[in-house]
PDB file of C-alpha atoms in Angstrom:
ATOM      1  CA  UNK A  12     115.499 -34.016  10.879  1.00  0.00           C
ATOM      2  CA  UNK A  13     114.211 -31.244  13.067  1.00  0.00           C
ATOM      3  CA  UNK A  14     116.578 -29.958  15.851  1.00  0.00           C
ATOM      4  CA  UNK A  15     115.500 -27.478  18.653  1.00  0.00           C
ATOM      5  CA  UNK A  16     118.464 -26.054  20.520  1.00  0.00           C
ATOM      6  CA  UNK A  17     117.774 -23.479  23.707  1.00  0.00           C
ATOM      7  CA  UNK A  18     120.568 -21.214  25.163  1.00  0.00           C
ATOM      8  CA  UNK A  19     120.189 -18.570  28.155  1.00  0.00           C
ATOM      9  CA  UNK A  20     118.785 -20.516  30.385  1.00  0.00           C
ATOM     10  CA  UNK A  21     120.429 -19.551  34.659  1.00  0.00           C
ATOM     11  CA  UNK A  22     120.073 -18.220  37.974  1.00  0.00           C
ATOM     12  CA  UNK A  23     118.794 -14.994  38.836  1.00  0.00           C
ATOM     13  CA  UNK A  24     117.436 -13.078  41.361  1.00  0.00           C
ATOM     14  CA  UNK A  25     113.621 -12.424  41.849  1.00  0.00           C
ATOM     15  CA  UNK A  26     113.139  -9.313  39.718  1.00  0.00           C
ATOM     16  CA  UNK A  27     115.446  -9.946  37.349  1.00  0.00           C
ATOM     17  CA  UNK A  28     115.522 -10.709  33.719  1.00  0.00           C
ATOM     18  CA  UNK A  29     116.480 -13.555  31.228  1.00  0.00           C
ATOM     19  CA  UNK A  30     116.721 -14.556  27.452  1.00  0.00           C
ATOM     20  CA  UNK A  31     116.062 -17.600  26.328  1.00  0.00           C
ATOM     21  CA  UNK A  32     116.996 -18.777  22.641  1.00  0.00           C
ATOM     22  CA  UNK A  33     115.677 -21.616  20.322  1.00  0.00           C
ATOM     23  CA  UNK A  34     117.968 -22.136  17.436  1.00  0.00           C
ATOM     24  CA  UNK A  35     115.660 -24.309  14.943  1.00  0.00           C
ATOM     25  CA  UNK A  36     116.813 -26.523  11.643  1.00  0.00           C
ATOM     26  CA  UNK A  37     116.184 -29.082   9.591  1.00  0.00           C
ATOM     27  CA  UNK A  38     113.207 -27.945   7.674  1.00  0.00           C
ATOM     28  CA  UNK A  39     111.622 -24.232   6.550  1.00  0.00           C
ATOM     29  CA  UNK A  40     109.095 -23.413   9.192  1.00  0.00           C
ATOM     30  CA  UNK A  41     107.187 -20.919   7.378  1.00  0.00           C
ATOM     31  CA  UNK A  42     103.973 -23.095   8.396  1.00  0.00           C
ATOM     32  CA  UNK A  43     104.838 -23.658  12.093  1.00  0.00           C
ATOM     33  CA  UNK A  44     104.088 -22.890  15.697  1.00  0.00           C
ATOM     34  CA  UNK A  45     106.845 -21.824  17.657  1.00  0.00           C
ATOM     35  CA  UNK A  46     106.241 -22.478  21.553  1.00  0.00           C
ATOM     36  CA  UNK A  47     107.751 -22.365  24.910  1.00  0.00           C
ATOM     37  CA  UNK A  48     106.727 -24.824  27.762  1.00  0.00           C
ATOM     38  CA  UNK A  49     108.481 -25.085  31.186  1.00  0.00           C
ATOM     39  CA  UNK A  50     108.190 -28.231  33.699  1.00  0.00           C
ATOM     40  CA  UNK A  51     108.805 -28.177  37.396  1.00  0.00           C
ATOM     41  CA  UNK A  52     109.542 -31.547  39.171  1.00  0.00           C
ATOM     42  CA  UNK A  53     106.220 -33.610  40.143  1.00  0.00           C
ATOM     43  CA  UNK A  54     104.728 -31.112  37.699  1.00  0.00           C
ATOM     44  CA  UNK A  55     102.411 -31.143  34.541  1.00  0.00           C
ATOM     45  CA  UNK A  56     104.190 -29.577  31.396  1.00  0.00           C
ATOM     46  CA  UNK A  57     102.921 -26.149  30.963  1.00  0.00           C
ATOM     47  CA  UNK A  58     102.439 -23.936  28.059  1.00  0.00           C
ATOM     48  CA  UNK A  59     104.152 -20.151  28.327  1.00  0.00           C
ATOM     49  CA  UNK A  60     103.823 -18.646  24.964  1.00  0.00           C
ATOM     50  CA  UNK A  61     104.023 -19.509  21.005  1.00  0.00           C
ATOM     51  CA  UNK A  62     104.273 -17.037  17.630  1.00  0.00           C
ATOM     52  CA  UNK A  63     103.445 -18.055  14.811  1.00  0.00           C
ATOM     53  CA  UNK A  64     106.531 -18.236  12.029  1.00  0.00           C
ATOM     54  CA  UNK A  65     104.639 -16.729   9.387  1.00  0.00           C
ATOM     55  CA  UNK A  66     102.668 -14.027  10.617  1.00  0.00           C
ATOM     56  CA  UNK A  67     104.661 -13.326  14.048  1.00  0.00           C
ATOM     57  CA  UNK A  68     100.952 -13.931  16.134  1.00  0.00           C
ATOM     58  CA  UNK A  69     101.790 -14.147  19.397  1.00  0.00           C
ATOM     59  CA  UNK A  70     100.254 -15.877  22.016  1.00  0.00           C
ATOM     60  CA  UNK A  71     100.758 -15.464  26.051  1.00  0.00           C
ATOM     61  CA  UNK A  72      99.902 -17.912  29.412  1.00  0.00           C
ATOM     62  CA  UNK A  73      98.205 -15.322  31.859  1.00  0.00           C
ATOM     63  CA  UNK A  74     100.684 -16.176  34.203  1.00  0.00           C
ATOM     64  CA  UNK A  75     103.236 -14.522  32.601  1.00  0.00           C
ATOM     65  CA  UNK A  76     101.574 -12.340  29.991  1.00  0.00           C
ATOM     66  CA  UNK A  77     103.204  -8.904  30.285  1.00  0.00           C
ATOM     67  CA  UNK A  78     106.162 -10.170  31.891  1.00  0.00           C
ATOM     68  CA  UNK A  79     107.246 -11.889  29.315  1.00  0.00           C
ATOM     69  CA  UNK A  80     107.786 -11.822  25.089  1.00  0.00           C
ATOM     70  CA  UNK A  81     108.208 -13.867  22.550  1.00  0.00           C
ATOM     71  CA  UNK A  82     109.773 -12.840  19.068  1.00  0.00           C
ATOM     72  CA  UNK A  83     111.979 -15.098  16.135  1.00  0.00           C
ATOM     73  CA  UNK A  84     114.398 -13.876  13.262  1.00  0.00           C
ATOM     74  CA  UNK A  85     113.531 -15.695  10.133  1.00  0.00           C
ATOM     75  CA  UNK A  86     116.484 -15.246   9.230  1.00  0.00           C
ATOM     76  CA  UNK A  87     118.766 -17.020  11.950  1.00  0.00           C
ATOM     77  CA  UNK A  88     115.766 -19.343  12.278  1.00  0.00           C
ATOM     78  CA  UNK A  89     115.767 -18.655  15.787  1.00  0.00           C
ATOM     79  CA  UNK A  90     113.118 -18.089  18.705  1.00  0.00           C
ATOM     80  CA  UNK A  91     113.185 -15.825  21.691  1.00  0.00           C
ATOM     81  CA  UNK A  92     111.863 -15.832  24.859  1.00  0.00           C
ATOM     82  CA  UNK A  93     112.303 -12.345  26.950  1.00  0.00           C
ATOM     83  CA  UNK A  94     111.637 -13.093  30.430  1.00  0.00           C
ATOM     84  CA  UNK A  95     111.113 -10.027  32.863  1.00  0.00           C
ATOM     85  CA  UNK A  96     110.045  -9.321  36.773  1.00  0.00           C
ATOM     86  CA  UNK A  97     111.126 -12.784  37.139  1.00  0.00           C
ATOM     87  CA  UNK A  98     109.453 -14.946  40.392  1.00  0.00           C
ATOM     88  CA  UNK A  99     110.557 -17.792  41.944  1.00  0.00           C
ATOM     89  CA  UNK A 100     107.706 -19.496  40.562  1.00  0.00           C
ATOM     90  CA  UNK A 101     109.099 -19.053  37.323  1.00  0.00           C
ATOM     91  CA  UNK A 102     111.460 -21.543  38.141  1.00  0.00           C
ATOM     92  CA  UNK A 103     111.381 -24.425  35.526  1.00  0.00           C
ATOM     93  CA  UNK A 104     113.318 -26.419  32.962  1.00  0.00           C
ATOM     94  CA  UNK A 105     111.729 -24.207  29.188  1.00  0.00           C
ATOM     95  CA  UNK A 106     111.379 -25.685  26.343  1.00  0.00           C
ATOM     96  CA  UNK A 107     110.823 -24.958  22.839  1.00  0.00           C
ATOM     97  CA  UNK A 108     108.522 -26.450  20.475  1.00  0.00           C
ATOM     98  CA  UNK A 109     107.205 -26.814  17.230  1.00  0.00           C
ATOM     99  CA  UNK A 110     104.202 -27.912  15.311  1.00  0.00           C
ATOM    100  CA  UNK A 111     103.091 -27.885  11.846  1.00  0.00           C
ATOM    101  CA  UNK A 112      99.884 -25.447  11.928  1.00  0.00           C
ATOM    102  CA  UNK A 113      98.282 -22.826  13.899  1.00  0.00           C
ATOM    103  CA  UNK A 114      98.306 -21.973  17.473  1.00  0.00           C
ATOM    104  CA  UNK A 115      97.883 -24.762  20.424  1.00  0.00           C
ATOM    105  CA  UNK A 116      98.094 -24.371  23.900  1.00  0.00           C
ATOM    106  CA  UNK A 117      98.471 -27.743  24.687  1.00  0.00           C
ATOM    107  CA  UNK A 118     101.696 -29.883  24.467  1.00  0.00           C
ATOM    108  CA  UNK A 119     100.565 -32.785  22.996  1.00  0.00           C
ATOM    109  CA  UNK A 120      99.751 -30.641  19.913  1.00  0.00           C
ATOM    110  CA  UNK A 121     103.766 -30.251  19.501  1.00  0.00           C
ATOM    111  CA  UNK A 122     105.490 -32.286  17.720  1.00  0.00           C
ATOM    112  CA  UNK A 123     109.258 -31.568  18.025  1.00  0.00           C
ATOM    113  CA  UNK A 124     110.960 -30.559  20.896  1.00  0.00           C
ATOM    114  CA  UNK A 125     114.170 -29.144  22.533  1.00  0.00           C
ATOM    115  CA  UNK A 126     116.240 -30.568  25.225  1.00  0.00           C
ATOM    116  CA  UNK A 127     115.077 -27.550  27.599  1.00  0.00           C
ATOM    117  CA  UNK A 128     117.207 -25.568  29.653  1.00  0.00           C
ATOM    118  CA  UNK A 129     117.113 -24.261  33.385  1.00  0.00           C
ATOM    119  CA  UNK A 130     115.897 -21.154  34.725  1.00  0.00           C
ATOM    120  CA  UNK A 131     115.914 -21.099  38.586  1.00  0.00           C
ATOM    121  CA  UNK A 132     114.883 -17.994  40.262  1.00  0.00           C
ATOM    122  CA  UNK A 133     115.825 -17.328  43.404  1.00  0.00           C
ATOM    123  CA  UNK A 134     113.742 -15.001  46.243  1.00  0.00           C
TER     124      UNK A 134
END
């Protein structure tokens, strides 16, 4: 059974930085997409960024491409996401999540998912 576990999720000040961690098991993901959401309340689930397993492809939202970076370690099966010159729009519960395939920005596309944890951002 696939698990999804994030860590690093907190509060920080507008500016600052944060790392967010997706510890993944339950199956090789050699053939999966890796990707981070985050959800606001009385918001739509929106897609952040995703990286291929294989090939390490990354993909970026324009709302927080060069702000922010995604990277894994194949060999603790584990995702990153390296958020920078953080806004209090930021603020958001992130998820990670996988599907079996290439790159999709939409969340339907995803099949597993984490739990999600907070990032509030304050101004």
């Amino acid at each position: 059974q696939v698990q999804l576990v994030e860590v690093g999720g907190g509060m920080v000040q507008a500016g600052g930085s944060l790392r967010l961690s997706c510890a993944a098991s339950g199956r090789t993901f050699s053939s999966y997409t890796m990707g981070w959401f985050r959800q606001s309340p009385g918001k739509e689930r929106e897609y952040v960024a995703a990286i291929t397993w294989s090939g390490g492809s990354t993909y970026y939202a324009d709302s927080v491409k060069g702000r922010f970076t995604i990277s894994r370690d194949s060999a603790k099966n584990t995702v990153y996401l390296q958020m920078t010159s953080l806004k209090p729009e930021d603020t958001a519960v992130y998820l990670c999540a996988a599907r079996r395939g290439g790159f999709y920005s939409a969340p339907v596309a995803y099949d597993y998912w984490g739990q999600g944890t907070q990032v509030t951002v304050s101004s």
